[in-house]
């Protein structure tokens, strides 16, 4: 069903609920313009520099890390409940050796503003352009977090994406 454009904060509770479980699909493109999706279970939506911003934490080992550095943008996509299992798939194999979208039967569609595509089957899509990025400071997190979350020193970079457009299907709440 056709999507409509909505405000950046209109589906905040639904998006955060889906972030916590099953996870959201963070989509970007590699240097050959191949789209790739990885699952995120952490992140935030808020206001920075008087703009709506989606902050996504990406470990440097992820294929997605190079893709976002390459495109300078990304999309964040909310799966419908009936496709929730795909979060586990996109969160366990890498775009380095899989064409995840094709294998998952997900359709990349052109975004309105950014280069990274949105996922047609997803019920909410956020188009974001990177306006800032910073690296986690290992010494600035509690030592327990460092030990349990980063045993191999694979730290996150936080990409701050200004939300430039949001698309939503009708009846989002019923499809979650
Ligand atoms: C539920 C779930 C949440 C995840 N959250 C994150 C996250 O917030 N940041 C991150 O770097 N990796 C996260 N991952 C791991 C990546 O999704 C996973 O390593 C993925 O295979 C990376 O894909 P890529 O190499 O194609 O970028 C998560 C995985 C799952 C299953």
mmCIF file of C-alpha atoms and ligand atoms in Angstrom:
data_model
loop_
_atom_site.group_PDB
_atom_site.id
_atom_site.type_symbol
_atom_site.label_atom_id
_atom_site.label_comp_id
_atom_site.label_asym_id
_atom_site.label_seq_id
_atom_site.Cartn_x
_atom_site.Cartn_y
_atom_site.Cartn_z
ATOM 1 C CA UNK A 1 0.000 0.000 0.000
ATOM 2 C CA UNK A 2 1.229 3.529 -0.785
ATOM 3 C CA UNK A 3 3.210 5.294 1.897
ATOM 4 C CA UNK A 4 2.773 8.900 2.953
ATOM 5 C CA UNK A 5 5.347 11.331 4.277
ATOM 6 C CA UNK A 6 5.093 11.936 8.004
ATOM 7 C CA UNK A 7 6.881 14.061 10.596
ATOM 8 C CA UNK A 8 10.229 12.864 12.029
ATOM 9 C CA UNK A 9 8.798 12.210 15.495
ATOM 10 C CA UNK A 10 5.366 10.892 14.512
ATOM 11 C CA UNK A 11 6.211 7.215 15.046
ATOM 12 C CA UNK A 12 8.841 7.576 17.768
ATOM 13 C CA UNK A 13 7.331 5.011 20.236
ATOM 14 C CA UNK A 14 6.781 2.435 17.485
ATOM 15 C CA UNK A 15 10.316 2.921 16.132
ATOM 16 C CA UNK A 16 11.928 2.608 19.592
ATOM 17 C CA UNK A 17 9.841 -0.460 20.373
ATOM 18 C CA UNK A 18 11.058 -2.075 17.160
ATOM 19 C CA UNK A 19 14.671 -0.977 17.856
ATOM 20 C CA UNK A 20 14.549 -2.867 21.127
ATOM 21 C CA UNK A 21 13.026 -5.957 19.468
ATOM 22 C CA UNK A 22 13.489 -7.289 16.808
ATOM 23 C CA UNK A 23 15.869 -4.480 15.696
ATOM 24 C CA UNK A 24 15.848 -1.975 12.822
ATOM 25 C CA UNK A 25 17.429 -2.305 9.377
ATOM 26 C CA UNK A 26 20.205 0.216 8.749
ATOM 27 C CA UNK A 27 20.680 0.468 4.976
ATOM 28 C CA UNK A 28 23.573 1.985 3.016
ATOM 29 C CA UNK A 29 25.419 1.357 -0.261
ATOM 30 C CA UNK A 30 28.918 0.115 -0.941
ATOM 31 C CA UNK A 31 31.366 1.650 -3.403
ATOM 32 C CA UNK A 32 29.822 -0.473 -6.186
ATOM 33 C CA UNK A 33 26.402 1.008 -5.284
ATOM 34 C CA UNK A 34 25.166 -2.343 -3.956
ATOM 35 C CA UNK A 35 22.658 -1.789 -1.129
ATOM 36 C CA UNK A 36 23.316 -3.544 2.166
ATOM 37 C CA UNK A 37 21.213 -3.875 5.327
ATOM 38 C CA UNK A 38 22.472 -4.543 8.851
ATOM 39 C CA UNK A 39 20.411 -4.839 12.019
ATOM 40 C CA UNK A 40 20.796 -2.345 14.854
ATOM 41 C CA UNK A 41 19.435 -2.831 18.354
ATOM 42 C CA UNK A 42 20.919 0.362 19.779
ATOM 43 C CA UNK A 43 20.427 3.958 18.660
ATOM 44 C CA UNK A 44 18.435 7.066 19.401
ATOM 45 C CA UNK A 45 16.268 9.730 17.837
ATOM 46 C CA UNK A 46 16.499 13.280 19.148
ATOM 47 C CA UNK A 47 17.218 16.898 18.445
ATOM 48 C CA UNK A 48 20.724 18.229 17.797
ATOM 49 C CA UNK A 49 21.652 21.600 16.336
ATOM 50 C CA UNK A 50 17.909 22.351 16.070
ATOM 51 C CA UNK A 51 17.436 19.404 13.669
ATOM 52 C CA UNK A 52 15.811 15.976 14.043
ATOM 53 C CA UNK A 53 18.645 13.412 14.162
ATOM 54 C CA UNK A 54 18.884 9.593 14.170
ATOM 55 C CA UNK A 55 22.068 8.414 15.919
ATOM 56 C CA UNK A 56 23.242 4.910 14.923
ATOM 57 C CA UNK A 57 26.172 3.048 16.573
ATOM 58 C CA UNK A 58 28.200 1.002 14.078
ATOM 59 C CA UNK A 59 31.240 -1.091 15.019
ATOM 60 C CA UNK A 60 34.233 -0.564 12.779
ATOM 61 C CA UNK A 61 34.315 -4.254 11.811
ATOM 62 C CA UNK A 62 30.925 -3.994 10.047
ATOM 63 C CA UNK A 63 30.753 -3.809 6.256
ATOM 64 C CA UNK A 64 28.174 -1.073 6.856
ATOM 65 C CA UNK A 65 30.848 1.102 8.481
ATOM 66 C CA UNK A 66 32.688 1.567 5.161
ATOM 67 C CA UNK A 67 29.379 1.911 3.274
ATOM 68 C CA UNK A 68 28.182 4.839 5.415
ATOM 69 C CA UNK A 69 31.582 6.504 5.182
ATOM 70 C CA UNK A 70 31.308 6.046 1.427
ATOM 71 C CA UNK A 71 27.756 7.360 0.878
ATOM 72 C CA UNK A 72 27.591 9.913 3.699
ATOM 73 C CA UNK A 73 23.996 8.874 4.295
ATOM 74 C CA UNK A 74 21.826 5.947 5.406
ATOM 75 C CA UNK A 75 18.223 4.921 5.861
ATOM 76 C CA UNK A 76 16.651 3.274 8.916
ATOM 77 C CA UNK A 77 13.769 0.898 8.232
ATOM 78 C CA UNK A 78 11.130 -0.639 10.522
ATOM 79 C CA UNK A 79 10.180 -4.230 9.660
ATOM 80 C CA UNK A 80 6.536 -5.313 9.815
ATOM 81 C CA UNK A 81 5.856 -7.988 12.459
ATOM 82 C CA UNK A 82 5.417 -10.684 9.813
ATOM 83 C CA UNK A 83 9.030 -10.125 8.605
ATOM 84 C CA UNK A 84 10.597 -9.740 12.078
ATOM 85 C CA UNK A 85 12.769 -12.849 11.553
ATOM 86 C CA UNK A 86 14.767 -10.951 8.935
ATOM 87 C CA UNK A 87 16.343 -8.830 11.698
ATOM 88 C CA UNK A 88 18.208 -11.928 12.915
ATOM 89 C CA UNK A 89 19.344 -12.757 9.362
ATOM 90 C CA UNK A 90 20.584 -9.219 8.547
ATOM 91 C CA UNK A 91 22.226 -9.102 11.979
ATOM 92 C CA UNK A 92 24.270 -12.280 11.635
ATOM 93 C CA UNK A 93 25.647 -12.362 8.066
ATOM 94 C CA UNK A 94 27.759 -9.681 6.400
ATOM 95 C CA UNK A 95 27.310 -7.797 3.153
ATOM 96 C CA UNK A 96 30.958 -8.642 2.466
ATOM 97 C CA UNK A 97 29.892 -12.140 1.430
ATOM 98 C CA UNK A 98 26.097 -11.977 1.081
ATOM 99 C CA UNK A 99 23.627 -10.012 -1.022
ATOM 100 C CA UNK A 100 21.314 -9.832 1.988
ATOM 101 C CA UNK A 101 18.447 -7.926 0.387
ATOM 102 C CA UNK A 102 18.122 -10.391 -2.502
ATOM 103 C CA UNK A 103 18.475 -13.391 -0.208
ATOM 104 C CA UNK A 104 15.833 -11.978 2.163
ATOM 105 C CA UNK A 105 13.486 -11.034 -0.722
ATOM 106 C CA UNK A 106 13.567 -7.383 0.354
ATOM 107 C CA UNK A 107 13.185 -4.673 -2.298
ATOM 108 C CA UNK A 108 15.427 -1.590 -2.312
ATOM 109 C CA UNK A 109 13.513 1.473 -3.559
ATOM 110 C CA UNK A 110 14.947 4.910 -4.392
ATOM 111 C CA UNK A 111 14.868 7.374 -1.523
ATOM 112 C CA UNK A 112 13.419 10.835 -1.989
ATOM 113 C CA UNK A 113 16.509 12.723 -0.795
ATOM 114 C CA UNK A 114 19.474 10.455 0.044
ATOM 115 C CA UNK A 115 21.512 8.002 -2.045
ATOM 116 C CA UNK A 116 20.978 4.973 0.200
ATOM 117 C CA UNK A 117 17.729 3.210 -0.704
ATOM 118 C CA UNK A 118 14.742 2.547 1.534
ATOM 119 C CA UNK A 119 13.205 -0.924 1.899
ATOM 120 C CA UNK A 120 9.828 -1.189 0.260
ATOM 121 C CA UNK A 121 8.464 -3.930 2.555
ATOM 122 C CA UNK A 122 9.306 -1.937 5.710
ATOM 123 C CA UNK A 123 6.458 0.015 7.297
ATOM 124 C CA UNK A 124 8.463 3.116 8.270
ATOM 125 C CA UNK A 125 11.557 4.477 6.491
ATOM 126 C CA UNK A 126 13.820 7.273 7.744
ATOM 127 C CA UNK A 127 16.122 9.007 5.225
ATOM 128 C CA UNK A 128 19.176 10.425 6.995
ATOM 129 C CA UNK A 129 22.254 12.403 5.928
ATOM 130 C CA UNK A 130 25.365 12.208 8.096
ATOM 131 C CA UNK A 131 25.974 15.584 9.736
ATOM 132 C CA UNK A 132 28.407 14.399 12.412
ATOM 133 C CA UNK A 133 30.225 11.259 13.562
ATOM 134 C CA UNK A 134 32.260 10.469 16.630
ATOM 135 C CA UNK A 135 34.081 7.484 18.056
ATOM 136 C CA UNK A 136 33.347 5.952 21.425
ATOM 137 C CA UNK A 137 36.074 6.911 23.895
ATOM 138 C CA UNK A 138 37.038 3.596 25.571
ATOM 139 C CA UNK A 139 38.325 5.284 28.724
ATOM 140 C CA UNK A 140 35.101 7.293 29.070
ATOM 141 C CA UNK A 141 32.789 4.266 29.488
ATOM 142 C CA UNK A 142 32.510 2.245 32.722
ATOM 143 C CA UNK A 143 35.124 -0.537 32.823
ATOM 144 C CA UNK A 144 32.334 -3.151 33.087
ATOM 145 C CA UNK A 145 30.853 -1.908 29.785
ATOM 146 C CA UNK A 146 34.315 -1.962 28.206
ATOM 147 C CA UNK A 147 34.930 -5.538 29.405
ATOM 148 C CA UNK A 148 31.535 -6.996 28.521
ATOM 149 C CA UNK A 149 30.611 -5.083 25.342
ATOM 150 C CA UNK A 150 34.074 -4.578 23.796
ATOM 151 C CA UNK A 151 36.238 -7.596 24.734
ATOM 152 C CA UNK A 152 38.038 -7.404 21.374
ATOM 153 C CA UNK A 153 38.290 -3.617 21.195
ATOM 154 C CA UNK A 154 35.757 -3.420 18.345
ATOM 155 C CA UNK A 155 34.402 -0.003 19.305
ATOM 156 C CA UNK A 156 31.424 1.840 17.853
ATOM 157 C CA UNK A 157 31.403 4.962 15.782
ATOM 158 C CA UNK A 158 28.239 6.984 16.301
ATOM 159 C CA UNK A 159 26.874 8.367 13.042
ATOM 160 C CA UNK A 160 24.513 11.322 13.485
ATOM 161 C CA UNK A 161 22.069 11.409 10.553
ATOM 162 C CA UNK A 162 19.826 14.389 10.059
ATOM 163 C CA UNK A 163 16.350 13.027 9.323
ATOM 164 C CA UNK A 164 15.365 14.558 5.990
ATOM 165 C CA UNK A 165 12.278 12.516 5.135
ATOM 166 C CA UNK A 166 10.134 9.856 6.795
ATOM 167 C CA UNK A 167 7.692 7.557 4.981
ATOM 168 C CA UNK A 168 5.046 5.411 6.667
ATOM 169 C CA UNK A 169 2.475 2.887 5.553
ATOM 170 C CA UNK A 170 -1.119 3.317 6.676
ATOM 171 C CA UNK A 171 -2.019 1.442 9.884
ATOM 172 C CA UNK A 172 1.572 1.172 11.122
ATOM 173 C CA UNK A 173 0.489 0.080 14.609
ATOM 174 C CA UNK A 174 -1.495 -2.890 13.307
ATOM 175 C CA UNK A 175 1.453 -4.054 11.150
ATOM 176 C CA UNK A 176 4.111 -3.996 13.889
HETATM 177 C C1 LIG B 1 19.293 -7.675 17.201
HETATM 178 C C2 LIG B 1 20.659 -7.216 16.718
HETATM 179 C C3 LIG B 1 21.083 -5.938 17.001
HETATM 180 C C4 LIG B 1 22.350 -5.488 16.566
HETATM 181 N N1 LIG B 1 22.745 -4.205 16.841
HETATM 182 C C5 LIG B 1 23.923 -3.732 16.350
HETATM 183 C C6 LIG B 1 24.295 -2.362 16.572
HETATM 184 O O1 LIG B 1 23.550 -1.551 17.162
HETATM 185 N N2 LIG B 1 25.507 -1.958 16.086
HETATM 186 C C7 LIG B 1 26.360 -2.806 15.424
HETATM 187 O O2 LIG B 1 27.464 -2.392 15.000
HETATM 188 N N3 LIG B 1 26.007 -4.106 15.178
HETATM 189 C C8 LIG B 1 24.812 -4.580 15.618
HETATM 190 N N4 LIG B 1 24.429 -5.870 15.366
HETATM 191 C C9 LIG B 1 25.315 -6.776 14.605
HETATM 192 C C10 LIG B 1 25.268 -6.505 13.072
HETATM 193 O O3 LIG B 1 23.933 -6.361 12.626
HETATM 194 C C11 LIG B 1 25.920 -7.718 12.344
HETATM 195 O O4 LIG B 1 27.265 -7.819 12.724
HETATM 196 C C12 LIG B 1 25.772 -7.639 10.829
HETATM 197 O O5 LIG B 1 26.056 -8.924 10.316
HETATM 198 C C13 LIG B 1 26.691 -6.603 10.192
HETATM 199 O O6 LIG B 1 26.420 -6.588 8.810
HETATM 200 P P1 LIG B 1 27.398 -5.947 7.725
HETATM 201 O O7 LIG B 1 28.775 -6.565 7.918
HETATM 202 O O8 LIG B 1 26.764 -6.307 6.417
HETATM 203 O O9 LIG B 1 27.431 -4.468 7.989
HETATM 204 C C14 LIG B 1 23.187 -6.347 15.800
HETATM 205 C C15 LIG B 1 22.744 -7.648 15.514
HETATM 206 C C16 LIG B 1 21.492 -8.081 15.955
HETATM 207 C C17 LIG B 1 21.027 -9.483 15.612
#
